[in-house]
PDB file of C-alpha atoms in Angstrom:
ATOM      1  CA  MET A 151    -101.580  45.037  11.885  1.00 72.00           C
ATOM      2  CA  ALA A 152    -104.578  44.676  14.213  1.00 88.00           C
ATOM      3  CA  ASP A 153    -105.883  41.191  15.074  1.00 90.00           C
ATOM      4  CA  PRO A 154    -108.196  39.820  12.371  1.00 92.00           C
ATOM      5  CA  ILE A 155    -111.887  39.301  13.229  1.00 95.00           C
ATOM      6  CA  GLU A 156    -112.515  35.655  14.079  1.00 96.00           C
ATOM      7  CA  ARG A 157    -116.195  35.581  15.060  1.00 97.00           C
ATOM      8  CA  VAL A 158    -119.238  37.716  14.366  1.00 98.00           C
ATOM      9  CA  SER A 159    -122.714  37.594  15.833  1.00 98.00           C
ATOM     10  CA  ILE A 160    -125.216  39.411  13.661  1.00 98.00           C
ATOM     11  CA  VAL A 161    -128.611  40.612  14.895  1.00 98.00           C
ATOM     12  CA  VAL A 162    -131.353  41.159  12.301  1.00 98.00           C
ATOM     13  CA  SER A 163    -134.164  43.236  13.802  1.00 98.00           C
ATOM     14  CA  LYS A 164    -136.040  44.471  10.732  1.00 97.00           C
ATOM     15  CA  GLY A 165    -138.279  42.529   8.376  1.00 96.00           C
ATOM     16  CA  SER A 166    -138.254  44.665   5.242  1.00 96.00           C
ATOM     17  CA  LEU A 167    -136.177  43.501   2.299  1.00 95.00           C
ATOM     18  CA  GLU A 168    -133.610  46.246   2.894  1.00 94.00           C
ATOM     19  CA  GLY A 169    -133.691  45.433   6.603  1.00 96.00           C
ATOM     20  CA  VAL A 170    -132.984  41.737   6.139  1.00 97.00           C
ATOM     21  CA  TYR A 171    -130.348  41.641   3.409  1.00 97.00           C
ATOM     22  CA  PRO A 172    -127.457  43.572   5.010  1.00 97.00           C
ATOM     23  CA  GLY A 173    -127.303  41.042   7.841  1.00 98.00           C
ATOM     24  CA  LEU A 174    -127.500  38.082   5.453  1.00 98.00           C
ATOM     25  CA  ILE A 175    -124.801  39.487   3.185  1.00 97.00           C
ATOM     26  CA  MET A 176    -122.554  40.142   6.172  1.00 97.00           C
ATOM     27  CA  ALA A 177    -123.081  36.629   7.551  1.00 97.00           C
ATOM     28  CA  ASN A 178    -122.396  34.993   4.203  1.00 96.00           C
ATOM     29  CA  GLY A 179    -119.397  37.261   3.631  1.00 95.00           C
ATOM     30  CA  ALA A 180    -118.009  36.343   7.041  1.00 96.00           C
ATOM     31  CA  ARG A 181    -118.186  32.618   6.288  1.00 96.00           C
ATOM     32  CA  MET A 182    -116.565  33.182   2.904  1.00 94.00           C
ATOM     33  CA  GLU A 183    -113.636  34.810   4.696  1.00 93.00           C
ATOM     34  CA  GLY A 184    -113.377  31.946   7.140  1.00 93.00           C
ATOM     35  CA  ILE A 185    -114.924  33.981   9.972  1.00 96.00           C
ATOM     36  CA  GLU A 186    -117.312  32.123  12.290  1.00 97.00           C
ATOM     37  CA  ALA A 187    -120.800  33.614  12.099  1.00 97.00           C
ATOM     38  CA  THR A 188    -124.057  33.447  14.019  1.00 98.00           C
ATOM     39  CA  LEU A 189    -127.357  35.021  12.978  1.00 98.00           C
ATOM     40  CA  PHE A 190    -129.924  36.082  15.578  1.00 98.00           C
ATOM     41  CA  PHE A 191    -133.351  37.199  14.357  1.00 98.00           C
ATOM     42  CA  THR A 192    -135.501  39.389  16.572  1.00 98.00           C
ATOM     43  CA  PHE A 193    -138.720  41.441  16.321  1.00 97.00           C
ATOM     44  CA  PHE A 194    -139.835  41.869  12.701  1.00 97.00           C
ATOM     45  CA  GLY A 195    -136.511  40.437  11.551  1.00 97.00           C
ATOM     46  CA  LEU A 196    -138.075  37.040  12.337  1.00 98.00           C
ATOM     47  CA  ASP A 197    -139.997  37.319   9.059  1.00 97.00           C
ATOM     48  CA  ALA A 198    -136.807  36.312   7.244  1.00 98.00           C
ATOM     49  CA  ILE A 199    -136.901  32.848   8.832  1.00 98.00           C
ATOM     50  CA  ILE A 200    -140.658  32.310   9.236  1.00 98.00           C
ATOM     51  CA  ASP A 201    -141.522  29.715   6.634  1.00 97.00           C
ATOM     52  CA  LYS A 202    -144.730  31.355   5.404  1.00 97.00           C
ATOM     53  CA  ARG A 203    -143.314  34.880   5.321  1.00 97.00           C
ATOM     54  CA  MET A 204    -139.714  34.604   4.160  1.00 97.00           C
ATOM     55  CA  ASP A 205    -140.633  34.680   0.464  1.00 96.00           C
ATOM     56  CA  SER A 206    -142.619  37.889   0.808  1.00 94.00           C
ATOM     57  CA  CYS A 207    -140.219  40.356   2.450  1.00 95.00           C
ATOM     58  CA  SER A 208    -140.713  43.687   0.689  1.00 95.00           C
ATOM     59  CA  VAL A 209    -139.133  47.117   0.329  1.00 94.00           C
ATOM     60  CA  ALA A 210    -140.642  49.817   2.576  1.00 91.00           C
ATOM     61  CA  THR A 211    -141.672  52.699   0.309  1.00 91.00           C
ATOM     62  CA  VAL A 212    -143.301  54.777   3.066  1.00 91.00           C
ATOM     63  CA  GLY A 213    -141.177  56.481   5.695  1.00 87.00           C
ATOM     64  CA  ASN A 214    -137.989  55.892   3.761  1.00 87.00           C
ATOM     65  CA  SER A 215    -136.608  59.369   3.091  1.00 89.00           C
ATOM     66  CA  ALA A 216    -133.806  58.002   0.906  1.00 90.00           C
ATOM     67  CA  MET A 217    -136.281  56.382  -1.511  1.00 89.00           C
ATOM     68  CA  ARG A 218    -135.771  57.592  -5.080  1.00 89.00           C
ATOM     69  CA  ILE A 219    -137.896  57.227  -8.183  1.00 85.00           C
ATOM     70  CA  PRO A 220    -136.246  56.033 -11.412  1.00 83.00           C
ATOM     71  CA  GLY A 221    -134.284  59.027 -12.666  1.00 89.00           C
ATOM     72  CA  GLY A 222    -132.931  59.866  -9.238  1.00 90.00           C
ATOM     73  CA  LEU A 223    -135.522  62.287  -7.817  1.00 91.00           C
ATOM     74  CA  LYS A 224    -136.692  61.825  -4.232  1.00 91.00           C
ATOM     75  CA  MET A 225    -139.973  59.965  -3.964  1.00 89.00           C
ATOM     76  CA  PRO A 226    -142.651  61.897  -2.045  1.00 88.00           C
ATOM     77  CA  THR A 227    -143.943  59.835   0.883  1.00 87.00           C
ATOM     78  CA  LEU A 228    -147.522  60.056  -0.393  1.00 89.00           C
ATOM     79  CA  LEU A 229    -146.465  58.486  -3.681  1.00 89.00           C
ATOM     80  CA  GLY A 230    -144.928  55.619  -1.753  1.00 89.00           C
ATOM     81  CA  ALA A 231    -148.314  54.961  -0.190  1.00 91.00           C
ATOM     82  CA  ILE A 232    -150.041  54.372  -3.536  1.00 92.00           C
ATOM     83  CA  PRO A 233    -151.209  50.746  -3.819  1.00 92.00           C
ATOM     84  CA  GLY A 234    -148.746  48.699  -5.840  1.00 93.00           C
ATOM     85  CA  MET A 235    -145.799  50.986  -5.144  1.00 92.00           C
ATOM     86  CA  GLU A 236    -144.291  48.668  -2.567  1.00 93.00           C
ATOM     87  CA  ALA A 237    -144.691  45.673  -4.878  1.00 94.00           C
ATOM     88  CA  PHE A 238    -143.090  47.617  -7.713  1.00 93.00           C
ATOM     89  CA  ALA A 239    -140.102  48.777  -5.640  1.00 93.00           C
ATOM     90  CA  THR A 240    -139.663  45.223  -4.338  1.00 95.00           C
ATOM     91  CA  PHE A 241    -139.808  43.792  -7.838  1.00 95.00           C
ATOM     92  CA  MET A 242    -137.188  46.282  -9.037  1.00 93.00           C
ATOM     93  CA  MET A 243    -134.832  45.619  -6.149  1.00 93.00           C
ATOM     94  CA  LYS A 244    -135.140  41.845  -6.473  1.00 95.00           C
ATOM     95  CA  LYS A 245    -134.401  42.119 -10.179  1.00 95.00           C
ATOM     96  CA  GLU A 246    -131.249  44.155  -9.556  1.00 93.00           C
ATOM     97  CA  MET A 247    -130.154  41.746  -6.820  1.00 93.00           C
ATOM     98  CA  GLU A 248    -130.564  38.751  -9.082  1.00 92.00           C
ATOM     99  CA  LYS A 249    -128.290  40.471 -11.607  1.00 91.00           C
ATOM    100  CA  ILE A 250    -125.434  40.569  -9.109  1.00 89.00           C
ATOM    101  CA  ASP A 251    -126.174  37.023  -7.923  1.00 90.00           C
ATOM    102  CA  ILE A 252    -127.743  37.844  -4.551  1.00 93.00           C
ATOM    103  CA  PRO A 253    -130.130  34.925  -3.906  1.00 95.00           C
ATOM    104  CA  PRO A 254    -133.748  35.244  -2.700  1.00 96.00           C
ATOM    105  CA  VAL A 255    -134.148  35.156   1.116  1.00 97.00           C
ATOM    106  CA  ARG A 256    -134.996  31.438   1.366  1.00 97.00           C
ATOM    107  CA  GLU A 257    -132.121  30.309  -0.828  1.00 96.00           C
ATOM    108  CA  PHE A 258    -129.750  32.712   0.938  1.00 97.00           C
ATOM    109  CA  ILE A 259    -130.731  31.378   4.386  1.00 98.00           C
ATOM    110  CA  GLU A 260    -130.148  27.800   3.154  1.00 97.00           C
ATOM    111  CA  MET A 261    -126.768  28.762   1.714  1.00 96.00           C
ATOM    112  CA  ILE A 262    -125.646  30.581   4.858  1.00 97.00           C
ATOM    113  CA  HIS A 263    -126.778  27.717   7.084  1.00 97.00           C
ATOM    114  CA  ASP A 264    -124.997  25.163   4.895  1.00 96.00           C
ATOM    115  CA  ALA A 265    -121.910  27.363   5.160  1.00 96.00           C
ATOM    116  CA  GLY A 266    -121.899  26.630   8.884  1.00 96.00           C
ATOM    117  CA  CYS A 267    -123.637  29.704  10.290  1.00 97.00           C
ATOM    118  CA  ASP A 268    -125.967  29.013  13.233  1.00 97.00           C
ATOM    119  CA  ILE A 269    -129.415  30.579  12.989  1.00 98.00           C
ATOM    120  CA  TYR A 270    -131.376  31.579  16.096  1.00 98.00           C
ATOM    121  CA  ALA A 271    -134.761  33.138  16.820  1.00 98.00           C
ATOM    122  CA  CYS A 272    -135.386  35.489  19.733  1.00 97.00           C
ATOM    123  CA  LYS A 273    -137.537  33.908  22.440  1.00 97.00           C
ATOM    124  CA  ALA A 274    -139.147  37.159  23.592  1.00 97.00           C
ATOM    125  CA  THR A 275    -140.401  37.887  20.081  1.00 97.00           C
ATOM    126  CA  VAL A 276    -141.519  34.289  19.508  1.00 98.00           C
ATOM    127  CA  ASP A 277    -143.602  34.524  22.719  1.00 97.00           C
ATOM    128  CA  MET A 278    -144.907  37.986  21.884  1.00 97.00           C
ATOM    129  CA  PHE A 279    -146.078  36.959  18.398  1.00 97.00           C
ATOM    130  CA  HIS A 280    -147.383  33.554  19.651  1.00 97.00           C
ATOM    131  CA  LEU A 281    -145.080  31.587  17.377  1.00 97.00           C
ATOM    132  CA  SER A 282    -143.599  28.104  17.763  1.00 96.00           C
ATOM    133  CA  LYS A 283    -140.695  26.168  16.245  1.00 96.00           C
ATOM    134  CA  ASP A 284    -143.038  24.775  13.549  1.00 97.00           C
ATOM    135  CA  ASP A 285    -143.559  28.258  12.124  1.00 98.00           C
ATOM    136  CA  PHE A 286    -139.915  28.533  11.116  1.00 98.00           C
ATOM    137  CA  CYS A 287    -137.879  27.296   8.175  1.00 98.00           C
ATOM    138  CA  PRO A 288    -135.881  24.108   8.871  1.00 98.00           C
ATOM    139  CA  GLN A 289    -132.631  26.075   9.031  1.00 98.00           C
ATOM    140  CA  MET A 290    -133.633  27.784  12.303  1.00 98.00           C
ATOM    141  CA  ASP A 291    -131.497  25.937  14.867  1.00 98.00           C
ATOM    142  CA  GLU A 292    -132.978  27.080  18.157  1.00 97.00           C
ATOM    143  CA  ILE A 293    -135.187  29.618  19.888  1.00 98.00           C
ATOM    144  CA  ILE A 294    -132.968  31.314  22.463  1.00 98.00           C
ATOM    145  CA  THR A 295    -133.163  34.007  25.143  1.00 97.00           C
ATOM    146  CA  VAL A 296    -131.100  37.165  25.033  1.00 97.00           C
ATOM    147  CA  GLY A 297    -128.911  35.692  27.777  1.00 97.00           C
ATOM    148  CA  GLU A 298    -128.199  32.623  25.663  1.00 97.00           C
ATOM    149  CA  PHE A 299    -127.480  34.923  22.736  1.00 97.00           C
ATOM    150  CA  TYR A 300    -124.730  36.630  24.726  1.00 97.00           C
ATOM    151  CA  GLU A 301    -123.384  33.257  25.851  1.00 97.00           C
ATOM    152  CA  LYS A 302    -123.228  32.022  22.265  1.00 96.00           C
ATOM    153  CA  SER A 303    -121.605  35.288  21.193  1.00 97.00           C
ATOM    154  CA  ALA A 304    -118.616  34.838  23.514  1.00 96.00           C
ATOM    155  CA  GLY A 305    -115.519  36.238  21.816  1.00 95.00           C
ATOM    156  CA  ALA A 306    -117.558  37.550  18.869  1.00 97.00           C
ATOM    157  CA  GLN A 307    -118.107  41.029  17.512  1.00 97.00           C
ATOM    158  CA  ILE A 308    -121.822  41.787  17.798  1.00 97.00           C
ATOM    159  CA  ILE A 309    -123.348  43.564  14.813  1.00 98.00           C
ATOM    160  CA  PHE A 310    -126.873  44.986  15.105  1.00 98.00           C
ATOM    161  CA  THR A 311    -128.827  45.584  11.926  1.00 96.00           C
TER     162      THR A 311
ATOM    163  CA  MET B 210     -93.600  41.834  -6.009  1.00 69.00           C
ATOM    164  CA  SER B 211     -93.292  38.608  -4.003  1.00 88.00           C
ATOM    165  CA  THR B 212     -92.562  35.267  -5.578  1.00 90.00           C
ATOM    166  CA  ILE B 213     -92.991  31.583  -4.794  1.00 88.00           C
ATOM    167  CA  GLU B 214     -90.667  28.716  -5.648  1.00 87.00           C
ATOM    168  CA  ILE B 215     -92.401  25.597  -7.000  1.00 85.00           C
ATOM    169  CA  GLY B 216     -90.626  22.701  -8.731  1.00 80.00           C
ATOM    170  CA  GLY B 217     -87.496  24.741  -9.344  1.00 83.00           C
ATOM    171  CA  LYS B 218     -89.481  27.565 -10.979  1.00 86.00           C
ATOM    172  CA  THR B 219     -89.921  31.040  -9.537  1.00 90.00           C
ATOM    173  CA  LEU B 220     -93.485  32.282  -9.948  1.00 91.00           C
ATOM    174  CA  GLU B 221     -94.712  35.833  -9.435  1.00 92.00           C
ATOM    175  CA  LEU B 222     -97.510  36.514  -6.928  1.00 93.00           C
ATOM    176  CA  ASP B 223     -99.992  39.393  -6.778  1.00 94.00           C
ATOM    177  CA  ALA B 224    -100.719  41.544  -3.700  1.00 93.00           C
ATOM    178  CA  ASP B 225    -103.124  38.896  -2.315  1.00 91.00           C
ATOM    179  CA  GLY B 226    -100.543  36.135  -2.649  1.00 92.00           C
ATOM    180  CA  ASN B 227    -102.289  34.544  -5.652  1.00 94.00           C
ATOM    181  CA  LEU B 228    -100.433  33.689  -8.857  1.00 94.00           C
ATOM    182  CA  ALA B 229     -99.871  36.842 -10.898  1.00 93.00           C
ATOM    183  CA  ASN B 230    -100.004  35.021 -14.252  1.00 91.00           C
ATOM    184  CA  ILE B 231    -102.699  32.426 -14.735  1.00 90.00           C
ATOM    185  CA  SER B 232    -100.654  30.870 -17.525  1.00 91.00           C
ATOM    186  CA  ASP B 233     -97.994  29.868 -14.950  1.00 91.00           C
ATOM    187  CA  TRP B 234    -100.466  27.377 -13.488  1.00 94.00           C
ATOM    188  CA  ASN B 235    -100.455  23.611 -13.911  1.00 93.00           C
ATOM    189  CA  GLU B 236    -101.756  20.688 -11.854  1.00 94.00           C
ATOM    190  CA  GLU B 237     -98.451  20.151 -10.094  1.00 93.00           C
ATOM    191  CA  ILE B 238     -98.438  23.790  -9.004  1.00 94.00           C
ATOM    192  CA  ALA B 239    -102.053  23.415  -7.827  1.00 95.00           C
ATOM    193  CA  ARG B 240    -101.016  20.540  -5.563  1.00 95.00           C
ATOM    194  CA  GLU B 241     -98.237  22.647  -4.044  1.00 94.00           C
ATOM    195  CA  LEU B 242    -100.500  25.695  -3.620  1.00 94.00           C
ATOM    196  CA  ALA B 243    -103.061  23.454  -1.906  1.00 95.00           C
ATOM    197  CA  LYS B 244    -100.427  22.239   0.553  1.00 94.00           C
ATOM    198  CA  SER B 245     -99.535  25.804   1.454  1.00 91.00           C
ATOM    199  CA  GLU B 246    -103.270  26.333   2.171  1.00 92.00           C
ATOM    200  CA  GLY B 247    -103.327  23.313   4.471  1.00 93.00           C
ATOM    201  CA  ILE B 248    -104.931  20.886   1.992  1.00 95.00           C
ATOM    202  CA  GLU B 249    -102.555  17.917   1.840  1.00 94.00           C
ATOM    203  CA  GLU B 250    -104.184  16.073  -1.030  1.00 94.00           C
ATOM    204  CA  LEU B 251    -106.550  17.189  -3.763  1.00 95.00           C
ATOM    205  CA  ASN B 252    -109.326  14.670  -4.391  1.00 96.00           C
ATOM    206  CA  GLU B 253    -111.742  14.388  -7.299  1.00 95.00           C
ATOM    207  CA  SER B 254    -114.190  16.923  -5.820  1.00 95.00           C
ATOM    208  CA  HIS B 255    -111.402  19.448  -5.237  1.00 96.00           C
ATOM    209  CA  TRP B 256    -110.456  19.124  -8.907  1.00 97.00           C
ATOM    210  CA  GLN B 257    -114.076  19.476  -9.955  1.00 96.00           C
ATOM    211  CA  VAL B 258    -114.209  22.852  -8.174  1.00 96.00           C
ATOM    212  CA  ILE B 259    -110.765  23.973  -9.377  1.00 96.00           C
ATOM    213  CA  ASN B 260    -111.526  23.119 -13.004  1.00 95.00           C
ATOM    214  CA  TYR B 261    -114.907  24.834 -12.764  1.00 95.00           C
ATOM    215  CA  MET B 262    -113.263  27.978 -11.339  1.00 94.00           C
ATOM    216  CA  ARG B 263    -110.772  28.076 -14.201  1.00 95.00           C
ATOM    217  CA  LYS B 264    -113.476  27.471 -16.789  1.00 94.00           C
ATOM    218  CA  VAL B 265    -115.593  30.369 -15.487  1.00 94.00           C
ATOM    219  CA  PHE B 266    -112.564  32.635 -15.271  1.00 93.00           C
ATOM    220  CA  VAL B 267    -111.690  32.028 -18.904  1.00 92.00           C
ATOM    221  CA  GLU B 268    -115.322  32.507 -20.012  1.00 92.00           C
ATOM    222  CA  ASP B 269    -116.331  35.476 -17.817  1.00 88.00           C
ATOM    223  CA  GLY B 270    -113.006  37.074 -16.948  1.00 87.00           C
ATOM    224  CA  GLY B 271    -113.620  36.730 -13.215  1.00 87.00           C
ATOM    225  CA  ALA B 272    -114.050  34.140 -10.480  1.00 86.00           C
ATOM    226  CA  PRO B 273    -117.664  32.958  -9.918  1.00 88.00           C
ATOM    227  CA  SER B 274    -119.726  34.035  -6.892  1.00 86.00           C
ATOM    228  CA  ILE B 275    -120.229  31.473  -4.136  1.00 89.00           C
ATOM    229  CA  ARG B 276    -123.841  31.162  -5.298  1.00 90.00           C
ATOM    230  CA  LYS B 277    -122.794  30.328  -8.828  1.00 90.00           C
ATOM    231  CA  LEU B 278    -120.153  27.973  -7.503  1.00 91.00           C
ATOM    232  CA  THR B 279    -122.758  26.182  -5.383  1.00 90.00           C
ATOM    233  CA  LYS B 280    -125.276  25.965  -8.199  1.00 90.00           C
ATOM    234  CA  GLU B 281    -123.090  25.055 -11.134  1.00 92.00           C
ATOM    235  CA  SER B 282    -119.910  23.314  -9.992  1.00 90.00           C
ATOM    236  CA  GLY B 283    -121.745  20.144  -8.963  1.00 91.00           C
ATOM    237  CA  VAL B 284    -120.426  20.508  -5.404  1.00 93.00           C
ATOM    238  CA  ASN B 285    -122.912  21.845  -2.829  1.00 94.00           C
ATOM    239  CA  THR B 286    -122.307  24.529  -0.179  1.00 94.00           C
ATOM    240  CA  LYS B 287    -121.699  22.129   2.720  1.00 95.00           C
ATOM    241  CA  GLU B 288    -119.209  20.110   0.719  1.00 95.00           C
ATOM    242  CA  LEU B 289    -117.484  23.257  -0.547  1.00 95.00           C
ATOM    243  CA  TYR B 290    -116.800  24.402   2.997  1.00 95.00           C
ATOM    244  CA  ALA B 291    -115.590  20.910   3.916  1.00 95.00           C
ATOM    245  CA  LEU B 292    -113.254  20.734   0.908  1.00 96.00           C
ATOM    246  CA  PHE B 293    -111.857  24.233   1.314  1.00 95.00           C
ATOM    247  CA  PRO B 294    -112.135  25.138   4.989  1.00 90.00           C
ATOM    248  CA  ASN B 295    -112.126  28.828   5.923  1.00 85.00           C
ATOM    249  CA  GLY B 296    -113.327  30.268   2.657  1.00 89.00           C
ATOM    250  CA  PRO B 297    -114.093  28.053  -0.346  1.00 92.00           C
ATOM    251  CA  ALA B 298    -114.208  30.755  -3.032  1.00 92.00           C
ATOM    252  CA  LYS B 299    -111.039  32.472  -1.869  1.00 92.00           C
ATOM    253  CA  LYS B 300    -109.049  29.258  -1.369  1.00 94.00           C
ATOM    254  CA  SER B 301    -110.161  27.454  -4.487  1.00 95.00           C
ATOM    255  CA  ALA B 302    -109.317  30.563  -6.554  1.00 94.00           C
ATOM    256  CA  LYS B 303    -105.839  30.639  -5.079  1.00 95.00           C
ATOM    257  CA  ILE B 304    -105.250  26.940  -5.767  1.00 96.00           C
ATOM    258  CA  ALA B 305    -106.674  27.340  -9.266  1.00 95.00           C
ATOM    259  CA  GLY B 306    -104.060  30.020  -9.939  1.00 95.00           C
ATOM    260  CA  LEU B 307    -106.652  32.788 -10.257  1.00 94.00           C
ATOM    261  CA  PRO B 308    -106.920  36.221  -8.612  1.00 93.00           C
ATOM    262  CA  LYS B 309    -108.967  36.560  -5.411  1.00 91.00           C
ATOM    263  CA  PRO B 310    -112.733  36.740  -6.194  1.00 89.00           C
ATOM    264  CA  LYS B 311    -113.998  40.319  -6.125  1.00 87.00           C
ATOM    265  CA  GLY B 312    -117.732  39.967  -5.507  1.00 84.00           C
ATOM    266  CA  CYS B 313    -119.580  40.282  -2.170  1.00 86.00           C
ATOM    267  CA  ILE B 314    -121.607  37.110  -2.624  1.00 85.00           C
TER     268      ILE B 314
END
């Protein structure tokens, strides 16, 4: 049998609900399997750890060609642009997630951090968006450069989401 | 099917190495299973988690998610990982004589 995975370093680069969750689920799942995990948030992915924004991540209903309306038909892009559509899709997805015990972003970040996963923010993005450490939730450990990210990822599998 | 020998009894194991029959379980067996998982002694908090896992399994027919475990067992996430290093849900299920949890969370 091949060597088991011992460390993962997960990059979250998107800030939509469906962009944020895969990385969080993978990080939590890694810790549950006894795999060391690190989360690195970059570009719009930072929204998941910015204190004032992390509770309002939403589903992108425009430009998502896999988006379906209830019943299974493809949703025309123009329909996705109707005001309220994004809020509705987000509400529906959050409801389904709650049913299978996937926590809201803030609670999930707390849980993952308590599970021993380090949480980092990308320095380039922090500078670009004129952010500072105070803008982040308390679980964000450090703002680091891409070089430091690679250093901290030594021996890890890097997963980009 | 593989088996394990505890206290002179031969117990059947499932494919994941967990007890195949939850009725085979008792506290003595839990202590031995814990040792094989690297936990030398089970303290009060360990038992709190183990008993909670068994209670949920009987009520719901499955092991609880880590979120449920954190919220309802009375033991928080940090402590869970300290009590059962390298996978609290998986390890506590094994020690509690239950099948491996199936959920993603």
